[in-house]
Coordinates of C-alpha atoms in Angstrom, one line a residue:
Chain K
M1 CA 22.5 -92.6 -42.5
L2 CA 24.1 -89.7 -43.4
L3 CA 26.3 -90.3 -40.7
G4 CA 27.5 -93.3 -41.8
K5 CA 27.6 -92.2 -45.2
K6 CA 30.4 -89.9 -44.2
A7 CA 32.2 -91.8 -41.6
T8 CA 32.9 -94.6 -44.7
R9 CA 34.2 -92.1 -46.5
Y10 CA 36.3 -90.4 -44.0
A11 CA 37.1 -94.3 -42.9
I12 CA 38.1 -94.6 -47.2
A13 CA 40.0 -91.3 -47.3
L14 CA 41.7 -93.0 -44.5
F15 CA 42.2 -96.0 -45.7
L16 CA 44.0 -94.2 -49.4
I17 CA 45.9 -92.1 -48.1
V18 CA 47.2 -94.7 -45.9
S19 CA 48.3 -96.6 -48.6
L20 CA 50.1 -94.5 -50.4
N21 CA 52.6 -93.8 -48.7
F22 CA 53.0 -97.7 -49.2
F23 CA 52.9 -97.3 -52.4
I24 CA 54.6 -94.2 -52.5
P25 CA 58.6 -94.8 -52.6
R26 CA 57.8 -98.8 -54.6
S27 CA 56.7 -96.9 -57.5
M28 CA 59.7 -94.5 -57.6
P29 CA 62.2 -94.7 -59.9
G30 CA 65.4 -96.3 -58.3
D31 CA 65.1 -99.4 -55.5
P32 CA 63.0 -99.8 -53.5
L33 CA 65.3 -100.0 -50.6
T34 CA 67.2 -96.6 -51.2
N35 CA 63.3 -95.2 -51.4
L36 CA 62.6 -96.3 -47.7
L37 CA 65.3 -96.1 -46.4
G38 CA 67.3 -93.0 -47.5
E39 CA 69.5 -91.9 -50.8
D40 CA 73.7 -91.1 -49.5
I41 CA 73.5 -93.8 -46.6
M42 CA 76.9 -96.3 -47.4
L43 CA 75.9 -100.3 -47.1
T44 CA 77.9 -102.6 -48.0
A45 CA 76.4 -106.1 -50.2
S46 CA 75.1 -108.1 -47.1
S47 CA 74.1 -105.6 -45.1
V48 CA 71.6 -104.8 -48.1
Q49 CA 70.2 -108.3 -48.1
E50 CA 70.2 -108.6 -44.0
L51 CA 68.2 -104.9 -44.7
R52 CA 66.2 -106.6 -47.5
E53 CA 65.4 -109.4 -45.4
R54 CA 64.7 -107.2 -42.5
M55 CA 62.5 -104.7 -44.1
G56 CA 60.8 -107.5 -45.9
L57 CA 61.3 -106.2 -49.4
D58 CA 61.8 -109.5 -50.5
R59 CA 57.8 -111.0 -49.7
P60 CA 55.0 -110.5 -52.1
L61 CA 53.8 -106.9 -53.0
S62 CA 50.6 -108.2 -50.7
Q63 CA 52.8 -108.9 -47.3
Q64 CA 54.6 -106.8 -47.6
F65 CA 50.8 -104.4 -47.9
L66 CA 49.7 -106.7 -44.2
D67 CA 53.4 -105.6 -42.0
Y68 CA 52.4 -101.8 -43.2
W69 CA 49.5 -101.4 -41.5
H70 CA 50.5 -103.6 -39.1
D71 CA 53.5 -101.2 -37.8
I72 CA 51.2 -98.6 -38.5
L73 CA 48.7 -100.0 -35.7
R74 CA 51.6 -100.2 -33.7
F75 CA 52.3 -96.7 -34.5
D76 CA 56.0 -98.3 -36.0
L77 CA 57.3 -95.7 -38.6
G78 CA 60.4 -96.9 -39.0
Y79 CA 64.0 -96.2 -38.6
S80 CA 65.7 -93.4 -40.1
F81 CA 69.2 -93.8 -40.8
H82 CA 70.7 -90.1 -41.4
L83 CA 70.0 -89.7 -38.4
H84 CA 70.2 -93.2 -35.9
R85 CA 66.4 -93.0 -33.9
N86 CA 63.2 -94.5 -34.7
V87 CA 60.5 -91.6 -36.4
S88 CA 58.3 -92.1 -34.6
D89 CA 60.4 -91.0 -31.3
L90 CA 61.4 -88.0 -33.8
I91 CA 58.4 -86.3 -35.2
Y92 CA 57.4 -87.0 -30.5
D93 CA 60.2 -85.8 -29.6
R94 CA 59.8 -82.0 -32.8
M95 CA 55.8 -81.8 -31.5
K96 CA 56.3 -80.6 -29.3
W97 CA 58.0 -77.1 -30.0
T98 CA 55.9 -76.6 -33.1
L99 CA 52.5 -76.6 -30.8
L100 CA 54.6 -73.8 -28.2
L101 CA 55.0 -72.1 -31.6
S102 CA 51.6 -72.6 -33.9
L103 CA 49.2 -73.3 -31.1
P104 CA 49.7 -68.5 -29.3
A105 CA 50.2 -67.6 -32.8
M106 CA 46.6 -69.6 -34.1
V107 CA 44.9 -68.4 -30.8
M108 CA 45.9 -65.3 -31.8
G109 CA 45.3 -64.9 -35.0
A110 CA 41.6 -66.4 -34.8
I111 CA 40.4 -63.7 -32.1
L112 CA 42.4 -60.9 -33.5
G113 CA 41.0 -61.9 -37.5
T114 CA 37.7 -62.3 -36.6
L115 CA 37.1 -58.7 -34.1
L116 CA 39.3 -57.0 -36.8
G117 CA 37.8 -58.4 -40.0
A118 CA 34.2 -58.3 -37.6
R119 CA 34.3 -54.0 -36.8
A120 CA 35.9 -54.1 -40.8
G121 CA 32.4 -55.6 -41.9
W122 CA 30.3 -53.5 -40.0
K123 CA 31.5 -49.7 -41.0
S124 CA 33.8 -49.1 -43.5
S125 CA 35.6 -45.6 -42.7
A126 CA 38.8 -44.3 -43.7
L127 CA 41.2 -46.3 -41.5
R128 CA 39.9 -49.6 -42.0
R129 CA 40.0 -49.1 -46.0
T130 CA 43.7 -48.9 -45.1
Q131 CA 43.6 -50.8 -42.8
T132 CA 42.6 -53.9 -45.3
G133 CA 44.5 -52.7 -47.9
F134 CA 47.1 -53.6 -45.4
I135 CA 45.9 -56.8 -44.2
M136 CA 45.2 -58.1 -47.9
A137 CA 48.7 -57.3 -49.0
I138 CA 50.1 -59.5 -46.0
Y139 CA 47.7 -61.7 -47.6
C140 CA 48.7 -62.4 -51.0
A141 CA 52.7 -62.6 -49.8
P142 CA 54.2 -65.8 -49.6
P143 CA 54.6 -66.5 -46.0
Y144 CA 58.5 -67.9 -45.9
F145 CA 59.3 -64.0 -48.4
L146 CA 57.1 -61.9 -45.1
S147 CA 59.2 -64.0 -42.4
L148 CA 62.3 -63.3 -44.4
I149 CA 61.9 -59.1 -43.8
A150 CA 60.8 -59.7 -40.5
L151 CA 63.6 -61.2 -39.2
Y152 CA 66.0 -59.6 -41.3
L153 CA 65.0 -55.8 -40.4
L154 CA 63.9 -56.6 -36.5
S155 CA 66.4 -60.1 -35.7
Y156 CA 69.3 -58.3 -38.1
K157 CA 69.2 -54.9 -38.8
L158 CA 68.3 -53.7 -35.3
C159 CA 68.2 -57.0 -33.0
L160 CA 65.7 -57.0 -31.2
F161 CA 64.4 -60.2 -31.5
P162 CA 67.4 -63.5 -31.8
L163 CA 67.8 -64.9 -34.9
K164 CA 67.1 -68.5 -34.7
G165 CA 66.4 -71.2 -32.7
F166 CA 64.0 -72.0 -30.0
Y167 CA 65.4 -71.9 -27.1
S168 CA 69.6 -70.3 -26.1
T169 CA 69.9 -70.6 -22.2
G170 CA 67.0 -72.9 -21.5
S171 CA 64.4 -70.2 -19.7
A172 CA 61.1 -69.5 -19.7
L173 CA 61.2 -65.9 -20.2
D174 CA 64.1 -67.2 -23.7
I175 CA 61.9 -69.4 -25.2
A176 CA 59.2 -67.1 -25.4
H177 CA 61.6 -64.2 -26.6
H178 CA 62.3 -66.4 -29.4
L179 CA 59.6 -67.9 -30.2
F180 CA 57.3 -63.8 -30.4
L181 CA 58.1 -63.4 -33.9
P182 CA 57.6 -66.9 -35.4
S183 CA 54.6 -66.2 -33.3
A184 CA 53.7 -63.2 -34.3
M185 CA 53.9 -63.7 -38.2
M186 CA 52.0 -66.8 -38.0
A187 CA 49.5 -64.8 -36.0
L188 CA 49.4 -62.1 -38.4
F189 CA 49.3 -65.2 -41.5
S190 CA 45.8 -66.1 -39.5
L191 CA 44.5 -63.3 -38.8
S192 CA 44.7 -62.1 -42.5
R193 CA 43.0 -65.3 -43.5
N194 CA 40.2 -64.3 -41.2
Y195 CA 40.1 -61.1 -41.6
M196 CA 39.1 -61.5 -44.5
I197 CA 36.4 -64.3 -44.6
M198 CA 35.4 -62.3 -41.2
K199 CA 34.5 -58.7 -43.1
G200 CA 32.5 -60.7 -46.3
S201 CA 30.4 -62.9 -43.5
V202 CA 29.5 -60.1 -41.1
L203 CA 28.8 -57.8 -44.6
Q204 CA 26.5 -60.9 -45.5
E205 CA 24.8 -61.3 -42.6
K206 CA 24.6 -56.9 -41.9
G207 CA 21.9 -57.2 -44.4
S208 CA 19.2 -60.3 -43.1
L209 CA 16.0 -59.5 -41.1
Y210 CA 17.3 -60.1 -38.2
A211 CA 19.9 -57.7 -37.8
T212 CA 17.6 -54.8 -39.0
F213 CA 14.9 -55.7 -36.0
A214 CA 18.0 -55.2 -33.9
R215 CA 18.4 -51.3 -35.1
A216 CA 14.4 -51.4 -34.8
K217 CA 13.9 -52.1 -31.4
G218 CA 16.7 -50.1 -30.7
L219 CA 20.2 -51.1 -29.8
Y220 CA 23.2 -49.7 -30.5
D221 CA 25.5 -50.7 -33.2
E222 CA 27.9 -52.2 -31.6
Q223 CA 25.1 -54.4 -29.7
I224 CA 22.9 -55.2 -33.0
L225 CA 27.2 -56.5 -34.3
F226 CA 28.5 -58.8 -31.1
R227 CA 25.1 -59.8 -29.2
H228 CA 22.8 -60.8 -33.5
V229 CA 25.6 -60.3 -36.3
F230 CA 28.7 -61.9 -34.7
K231 CA 27.0 -65.3 -33.6
N232 CA 25.9 -66.1 -37.0
A233 CA 29.4 -64.7 -38.9
L234 CA 31.3 -66.2 -36.8
L235 CA 30.1 -69.7 -38.4
P236 CA 32.4 -69.8 -41.6
I237 CA 35.9 -69.6 -39.4
I238 CA 34.9 -72.0 -36.7
T239 CA 35.4 -74.4 -39.6
L240 CA 37.9 -72.8 -41.0
L241 CA 39.4 -72.6 -37.3
A242 CA 38.7 -77.0 -36.9
L243 CA 40.0 -77.3 -39.9
D244 CA 43.4 -75.3 -39.8
F245 CA 43.9 -78.3 -36.3
G246 CA 45.6 -80.9 -39.7
F247 CA 48.1 -78.4 -40.2
I248 CA 48.9 -77.6 -36.8
F249 CA 52.4 -79.7 -37.1
S250 CA 52.7 -78.7 -40.2
G251 CA 51.2 -75.0 -40.8
A252 CA 55.3 -73.8 -39.1
L253 CA 56.7 -75.4 -41.7
F254 CA 57.8 -71.8 -43.1
I255 CA 58.2 -70.0 -40.3
E256 CA 60.4 -72.9 -38.8
I257 CA 63.2 -73.2 -41.9
V258 CA 62.5 -68.9 -42.3
F259 CA 63.7 -68.8 -38.2
S260 CA 65.7 -71.9 -37.9
M261 CA 64.0 -73.8 -35.1
N262 CA 64.0 -77.4 -34.9
G263 CA 60.1 -77.9 -34.7
M264 CA 58.5 -80.5 -37.5
G265 CA 59.3 -78.3 -40.7
S266 CA 62.3 -78.1 -40.6
L267 CA 62.3 -82.2 -38.9
I268 CA 60.5 -82.5 -42.8
Y269 CA 63.2 -79.4 -44.4
D270 CA 66.4 -81.0 -43.3
A271 CA 64.6 -84.9 -44.4
L272 CA 64.1 -83.0 -47.3
L273 CA 67.2 -82.2 -48.5
S274 CA 69.0 -85.1 -47.0
R275 CA 66.7 -87.4 -48.7
D276 CA 65.5 -89.0 -45.5
Y277 CA 62.1 -90.5 -46.8
P278 CA 61.7 -92.3 -44.0
V279 CA 61.0 -89.5 -41.2
L280 CA 59.6 -87.9 -44.5
Q281 CA 57.1 -90.0 -45.1
G282 CA 56.3 -90.5 -41.6
S283 CA 55.6 -87.1 -41.0
F284 CA 53.5 -87.3 -44.0
L285 CA 51.2 -89.7 -42.3
I286 CA 51.1 -87.4 -39.0
I287 CA 50.6 -84.8 -40.9
T288 CA 47.1 -87.4 -43.0
I289 CA 45.8 -88.4 -40.0
M290 CA 45.8 -84.6 -38.1
V291 CA 43.9 -83.7 -41.4
V292 CA 41.0 -86.5 -42.0
S293 CA 40.4 -85.8 -37.9
A294 CA 39.8 -82.3 -38.2
N295 CA 38.1 -82.6 -40.9
L296 CA 36.0 -84.6 -38.9
L297 CA 36.0 -81.9 -36.2
A298 CA 34.8 -79.2 -38.1
D299 CA 32.4 -81.7 -39.6
L300 CA 31.0 -82.4 -36.4
L301 CA 30.6 -78.6 -34.6
Y302 CA 29.1 -77.0 -37.7
S303 CA 26.6 -79.9 -37.8
Y304 CA 26.2 -78.8 -33.7
L305 CA 26.5 -75.5 -34.7
D306 CA 23.9 -75.1 -37.2
P307 CA 21.0 -76.8 -36.7
R308 CA 20.2 -76.2 -40.4
V309 CA 22.6 -78.8 -41.0
R310 CA 21.7 -81.1 -38.6
W311 CA 18.7 -80.7 -40.0
Q312 CA 18.7 -81.4 -43.2
Chain G
M1 CA 37.7 -68.2 -51.1
A2 CA 38.9 -69.2 -47.8
G3 CA 42.9 -68.5 -48.3
I4 CA 45.1 -67.3 -51.5
N5 CA 48.1 -67.7 -49.0
P6 CA 49.8 -71.3 -49.1
G7 CA 52.3 -72.9 -46.2
S8 CA 50.8 -69.6 -44.2
G9 CA 50.6 -70.0 -40.0
P10 CA 48.3 -72.6 -39.7
C11 CA 46.6 -72.5 -42.7
A12 CA 48.6 -74.4 -44.9
L13 CA 49.6 -74.4 -48.2
S14 CA 46.7 -74.6 -50.8
E15 CA 45.1 -77.2 -47.7
C16 CA 43.2 -73.0 -47.5
L17 CA 43.6 -71.6 -51.0
R18 CA 40.0 -75.0 -51.5
G19 CA 39.3 -72.9 -48.1
D20 CA 35.4 -71.2 -49.3
E21 CA 33.9 -74.7 -50.1
R22 CA 36.2 -76.9 -48.0
D23 CA 35.1 -74.8 -45.4
V24 CA 31.5 -76.5 -45.3
R25 CA 32.4 -79.3 -46.6
G26 CA 29.2 -80.6 -47.1
M27 CA 27.1 -77.8 -47.2
E28 CA 26.4 -76.9 -50.9
R29 CA 23.8 -74.7 -49.3
E30 CA 26.7 -72.8 -47.3
C31 CA 29.1 -73.1 -50.4
E32 CA 28.3 -70.5 -52.3
R33 CA 28.0 -68.0 -49.9
T34 CA 31.0 -68.6 -48.1
Y35 CA 32.5 -68.1 -51.7
H36 CA 31.0 -64.5 -52.5
R37 CA 31.2 -63.6 -49.1
F38 CA 35.0 -63.1 -49.7
Y39 CA 34.0 -61.5 -52.2
N40 CA 31.2 -59.1 -51.4
G41 CA 31.9 -55.0 -51.2
I42 CA 35.7 -56.0 -49.9
L43 CA 36.7 -53.4 -52.9
S44 CA 35.6 -50.9 -54.6
R45 CA 35.5 -50.3 -58.2
K46 CA 39.1 -48.5 -58.6
A47 CA 40.5 -51.1 -56.9
S48 CA 39.5 -53.7 -59.4
I49 CA 40.1 -51.6 -62.0
I50 CA 44.4 -51.5 -60.9
G51 CA 44.2 -55.3 -60.2
L52 CA 43.1 -55.3 -63.9
V53 CA 45.9 -53.3 -65.0
L54 CA 48.6 -55.5 -63.0
F55 CA 47.2 -58.1 -63.7
L56 CA 47.5 -57.3 -68.4
S57 CA 51.2 -55.8 -67.2
F58 CA 52.5 -58.8 -65.9
L59 CA 51.0 -60.8 -68.5
L60 CA 52.7 -58.8 -71.3
A61 CA 55.3 -58.5 -69.7
A62 CA 55.6 -62.6 -69.3
I63 CA 54.9 -63.1 -73.0
F64 CA 57.2 -60.0 -74.7
S65 CA 59.9 -61.2 -72.6
P66 CA 62.8 -60.5 -75.2
F67 CA 61.6 -57.8 -76.5
I68 CA 61.4 -55.8 -72.4
S69 CA 64.2 -57.7 -70.6
P70 CA 67.7 -55.3 -70.3
C71 CA 70.2 -58.3 -70.9
D72 CA 69.4 -62.0 -70.8
P73 CA 68.7 -63.6 -67.6
W74 CA 72.1 -66.0 -67.7
D75 CA 75.0 -63.2 -68.7
R76 CA 77.6 -62.9 -66.3
F77 CA 78.1 -59.3 -65.1
E78 CA 80.5 -58.4 -61.7
P79 CA 78.1 -60.0 -58.8
Y80 CA 76.4 -58.5 -56.4
L81 CA 76.7 -54.8 -57.3
P82 CA 73.2 -52.9 -55.8
P83 CA 71.0 -51.4 -58.0
D84 CA 73.0 -49.1 -59.8
Q85 CA 71.9 -46.7 -64.0
D86 CA 72.9 -50.3 -65.7
H87 CA 71.6 -52.3 -63.9
I88 CA 68.3 -51.6 -62.0
L89 CA 67.6 -53.9 -60.1
G90 CA 71.3 -54.8 -59.9
T91 CA 72.6 -58.5 -59.5
N92 CA 72.7 -61.9 -58.2
D93 CA 75.4 -63.7 -57.2
L94 CA 77.0 -64.6 -60.6
G95 CA 76.5 -61.7 -61.9
Q96 CA 73.4 -62.3 -63.7
D97 CA 71.0 -59.4 -64.1
I98 CA 68.0 -59.0 -61.4
L99 CA 65.9 -58.0 -64.4
S100 CA 66.3 -59.7 -66.8
E101 CA 65.6 -62.8 -64.1
L102 CA 62.8 -61.6 -63.2
I103 CA 60.7 -60.4 -66.6
Y104 CA 62.0 -64.2 -67.1
G105 CA 60.8 -65.9 -64.4
S106 CA 57.6 -64.0 -64.9
R107 CA 57.1 -66.9 -68.1
V108 CA 58.0 -69.4 -65.5
S109 CA 55.3 -68.7 -62.9
L110 CA 53.2 -67.9 -64.9
I111 CA 53.0 -71.1 -67.0
V112 CA 53.0 -72.9 -64.4
G113 CA 50.0 -71.1 -62.7
F114 CA 48.2 -71.1 -65.8
G115 CA 49.0 -74.8 -66.3
A116 CA 48.0 -75.9 -62.9
A117 CA 44.4 -73.4 -62.5
L118 CA 43.7 -74.6 -66.9
M119 CA 43.9 -78.3 -65.8
A120 CA 42.1 -78.1 -62.4
T121 CA 39.2 -76.2 -63.4
I122 CA 39.4 -78.2 -66.2
I123 CA 38.7 -81.6 -64.4
G124 CA 36.7 -79.4 -61.5
S125 CA 34.7 -78.0 -63.6
S126 CA 34.0 -81.8 -65.6
I127 CA 33.1 -82.8 -62.3
G128 CA 31.1 -80.9 -60.9
L129 CA 29.0 -80.3 -64.3
L130 CA 28.5 -84.0 -64.3
A131 CA 27.3 -84.6 -61.0
G132 CA 25.2 -81.5 -60.9
Y133 CA 23.6 -82.1 -65.0
F134 CA 23.1 -85.6 -63.6
K135 CA 22.3 -85.4 -60.6
G136 CA 21.6 -89.0 -58.9
M137 CA 24.0 -91.8 -58.4
A138 CA 26.6 -89.5 -60.4
D139 CA 26.1 -87.1 -58.1
E140 CA 26.7 -90.1 -54.9
I141 CA 30.1 -91.0 -56.5
L142 CA 31.2 -87.5 -58.1
M143 CA 31.7 -85.8 -54.8
G144 CA 32.8 -88.7 -52.3
I145 CA 35.4 -88.8 -54.3
T146 CA 36.4 -84.9 -54.8
D147 CA 35.7 -85.7 -51.0
I148 CA 38.3 -88.3 -50.6
F149 CA 40.5 -85.9 -52.5
L150 CA 40.3 -83.3 -50.2
M151 CA 40.7 -84.5 -47.6
I152 CA 44.6 -85.6 -48.8
P153 CA 46.8 -82.5 -47.7
Q154 CA 48.4 -81.1 -51.1
I155 CA 50.6 -79.1 -50.4
P156 CA 52.6 -82.2 -48.4
L157 CA 51.9 -84.8 -50.6
I158 CA 53.6 -83.2 -52.8
I159 CA 56.2 -82.4 -51.4
V160 CA 56.9 -85.3 -50.1
L161 CA 55.7 -87.1 -54.5
A162 CA 59.1 -84.4 -55.7
A163 CA 61.7 -85.2 -53.5
F164 CA 61.2 -88.8 -54.8
L165 CA 60.9 -87.4 -58.4
R166 CA 63.2 -84.1 -58.5
P167 CA 60.8 -82.6 -60.8
S168 CA 60.4 -80.1 -64.0
F169 CA 58.3 -77.3 -63.9
W170 CA 55.8 -79.6 -66.0
L171 CA 55.3 -82.1 -63.4
I172 CA 54.7 -79.5 -60.4
A173 CA 53.0 -77.8 -62.6
L174 CA 50.4 -81.4 -63.6
L175 CA 50.3 -82.9 -59.7
M176 CA 48.8 -79.6 -58.9
G177 CA 46.1 -79.6 -61.3
S178 CA 45.1 -82.9 -60.6
L179 CA 45.1 -82.4 -56.9
W180 CA 43.0 -79.3 -57.4
W181 CA 40.2 -79.5 -58.5
T182 CA 38.2 -80.6 -56.0
S183 CA 37.2 -76.4 -54.9
T184 CA 35.7 -76.0 -58.6
A185 CA 34.1 -79.5 -58.5
R186 CA 32.2 -77.8 -55.6
V187 CA 31.2 -74.3 -56.6
V188 CA 30.7 -76.3 -60.5
R189 CA 28.2 -78.7 -58.9
S190 CA 26.4 -76.7 -56.9
K191 CA 25.6 -74.1 -60.2
A192 CA 24.6 -76.6 -62.0
L193 CA 21.7 -78.1 -59.9
Q194 CA 20.3 -74.2 -59.9
I195 CA 20.9 -74.2 -64.1
R196 CA 20.0 -77.9 -65.3
E197 CA 16.5 -76.9 -62.8
M198 CA 15.5 -73.5 -64.9
G199 CA 13.0 -73.9 -67.3
Y200 CA 15.0 -73.7 -70.3
V201 CA 16.7 -76.2 -69.8
Q202 CA 13.8 -78.4 -68.3
S203 CA 11.7 -77.4 -72.0
K204 CA 14.5 -78.1 -74.5
R205 CA 14.8 -81.0 -72.4
S206 CA 11.1 -82.0 -72.7
L207 CA 11.9 -80.9 -76.2
G208 CA 13.3 -84.3 -76.3
F209 CA 17.2 -82.6 -77.1
S210 CA 20.0 -84.6 -76.3
H211 CA 22.0 -84.7 -72.8
L212 CA 24.8 -83.5 -74.8
H213 CA 23.3 -80.7 -76.3
I214 CA 22.0 -79.6 -73.2
I215 CA 25.4 -78.8 -71.5
V216 CA 27.3 -77.5 -74.5
S217 CA 24.8 -75.8 -75.1
D218 CA 22.6 -74.0 -71.8
V219 CA 24.4 -75.3 -69.4
L220 CA 28.2 -74.7 -68.8
P221 CA 27.8 -71.1 -71.2
N222 CA 26.4 -70.5 -68.1
L223 CA 28.7 -72.3 -65.6
S224 CA 31.9 -69.5 -66.9
Q225 CA 30.1 -66.7 -64.2
V226 CA 31.5 -68.9 -61.1
V227 CA 34.3 -70.8 -63.1
M228 CA 36.2 -67.7 -63.9
P229 CA 36.6 -66.2 -60.6
K230 CA 37.6 -70.3 -59.9
F231 CA 40.1 -69.8 -62.6
L232 CA 42.0 -66.4 -61.2
L233 CA 42.1 -67.7 -57.3
S234 CA 43.3 -71.0 -58.8
I235 CA 46.4 -69.4 -61.0
A236 CA 47.1 -67.2 -57.1
S237 CA 47.6 -70.0 -55.3
A238 CA 49.1 -72.6 -57.8
M239 CA 51.9 -69.6 -58.3
I240 CA 52.1 -69.5 -54.5
A241 CA 52.4 -73.0 -54.4
E242 CA 55.4 -72.9 -56.9
S243 CA 57.3 -70.2 -54.8
S244 CA 56.7 -72.2 -51.6
I245 CA 57.9 -76.0 -53.4
S246 CA 60.8 -73.7 -54.9
F247 CA 61.9 -72.2 -51.9
L248 CA 62.1 -76.0 -49.9
G249 CA 64.5 -76.5 -53.5
L250 CA 62.6 -78.9 -54.8
G251 CA 62.2 -76.4 -57.8
D252 CA 63.7 -77.5 -61.1
P253 CA 66.8 -75.4 -60.8
S254 CA 67.7 -75.7 -64.7
M255 CA 64.4 -72.7 -64.8
K256 CA 64.6 -69.2 -63.6
S257 CA 61.5 -69.3 -61.4
W258 CA 60.4 -65.7 -59.2
G259 CA 59.7 -69.0 -56.2
M260 CA 63.8 -70.3 -58.0
M261 CA 65.0 -66.4 -57.3
I262 CA 64.5 -66.2 -53.6
N263 CA 65.6 -69.4 -52.9
F264 CA 68.6 -69.0 -54.3
A265 CA 68.9 -65.7 -52.4
F266 CA 67.7 -67.1 -49.3
S267 CA 70.1 -70.6 -50.1
R268 CA 72.9 -68.6 -51.0
G269 CA 73.3 -65.8 -48.4
G270 CA 72.0 -63.2 -49.2
F271 CA 69.6 -63.1 -47.2
I272 CA 72.9 -63.4 -44.2
N273 CA 74.8 -60.4 -45.9
G274 CA 71.9 -58.3 -46.3
Y275 CA 71.8 -57.6 -50.0
W276 CA 68.2 -57.1 -50.1
W277 CA 67.7 -56.9 -53.7
W278 CA 68.2 -59.9 -54.6
Y279 CA 65.5 -61.0 -52.7
M280 CA 62.9 -58.9 -52.3
A281 CA 62.0 -57.9 -55.6
P282 CA 60.9 -61.5 -56.9
G283 CA 59.4 -61.5 -53.4
L284 CA 57.1 -58.4 -54.0
C285 CA 56.7 -59.6 -57.9
I286 CA 54.8 -62.4 -56.4
T287 CA 52.8 -60.3 -53.7
I288 CA 51.8 -57.9 -56.1
F289 CA 50.6 -60.4 -59.1
V290 CA 48.7 -62.4 -56.1
L291 CA 47.0 -59.3 -55.3
S292 CA 46.2 -58.5 -58.5
I293 CA 44.3 -61.6 -58.9
V294 CA 42.5 -61.1 -56.5
L295 CA 41.8 -57.1 -57.3
L296 CA 40.7 -58.7 -61.1
G297 CA 38.7 -61.7 -59.5
S298 CA 36.6 -58.9 -57.4
F299 CA 36.0 -57.1 -60.8
L300 CA 34.8 -60.0 -61.7
E301 CA 32.4 -61.2 -59.2
E302 CA 30.9 -57.5 -59.7
R303 CA 30.3 -57.5 -62.8
D304 CA 27.7 -60.4 -62.6
E305 CA 26.7 -60.0 -59.5
S306 CA 25.6 -57.0 -61.7
I307 CA 24.3 -58.6 -64.4
M308 CA 22.6 -61.5 -62.3
E309 CA 20.4 -58.2 -60.8
Q310 CA 19.7 -56.6 -64.1
Q311 CA 18.4 -60.2 -65.1

């Protein structure tokens, strides 16, 4: 029964958000045709008429709505008149690069963040307090700002890394060289969040009875932490990581802009600058689907990992 | 609190901001636990007081900006001056004094932050309160709505809407406020569920007081301890989000917020030419302000816990 209720909520959410995508361009001020095609496109009167018919804008709204869903189910996200390509092809091309950038970063951030955070929560020392302060400052900074500083110092002043892009020659080593700094920045941010949560989580678990019992039976400190406390403290992080998965394409938005990398993020940014609405909407749709499925994943994962939730 | 930092890495914009409840959606017991987990013992009292001082000084700077700023932020002097005696933080491409821009910018940034947070808190608290207090059908419906709102990718939605509307700051604050109430609603609901079972509420109910009276005089005052830290964090996240949206060039160019200043520095070559004073100052201001809010939030949190213990 609980599962049914949840499934309905997901279905409703997905339906509403995708429908929102239909209504936004049609309800915004201005001509819906402009809103659907993007601005700064020169059109003659006859082609306007033709496009209006082809896009179905002369039909009743209900019919348009059905057509819209029909297109989506066929993965047809429209056509970008700026880039002269299908939106779905554009997004597909960019996705791979973004994945290459953000996946390693997320994994690194998750591993380092939880390990460091767990240690910091377990035992406090002057060094760890400094570390916490440092990580907290990162956590509070706008990501694009820190990336700008890193780019300026490491790439521009010290010439350690390339200034922009994913590759210049295309060899694996070259790509790795280009990816290192942006990935590291992204990993740093994900680390800082995971660190903070994990630290608090370990602090809370530390006082629980099973930890005391483990100590009483003579386990070493490290063993108590990593054999017993760690697993329980990890629960909130795991859900968060599952949710991160929903933002795997859009999460790198600012990093991609700062490092001028041609991924999903800069696709969105360029679409914003040129008011290329089909691309903007197509990306929003993909993000939405990712986010809703990540939520589902998080729910399933959590109920699998935490029996208290499963048995409710 | 899963993350105030929107836009960073995988924890995309505000999504992670609301994380504290979101990560354990549908599991009320866990909700509050995670929430406390963030703050618990992370910071010493001294750090919290530093946070308070910083927060107040930003607030004062925003209120009294005409009196403390050395000149009008729109006055023009020689462009690209590095920091010196006349212009402590230098000037930008139009020759405007960066310190004055910064001080006036705190007004815009704080108004957006406070506005959005206030709205989110009011909506979130009312929904959470009604759901938690009345339980049953109201709870089902309201929490269903909250669940659906939780799933909206908010920053992408704001970006899409802002692209269509070319918004003013008010609109951005309004959009953020109307999307960000979900985590507050969850926390308030679980608190309200506890409070409604308390002896004093039960006895008032059996004495025949109206629901409205009980809510206003008994439930609301007790909610303040969960609402207040939430409110502060909403300010922080709204400010980061506002600066991020401004950085994307979707802000209001006639209003100089901190995010707008960084956007100008980035888009008008302040970065390529190495005019570090142009973007460092606003970036640091955002960071320090958000930091001060996190520290202050932990202060409130500690105080509430000690009050609870005393009771």
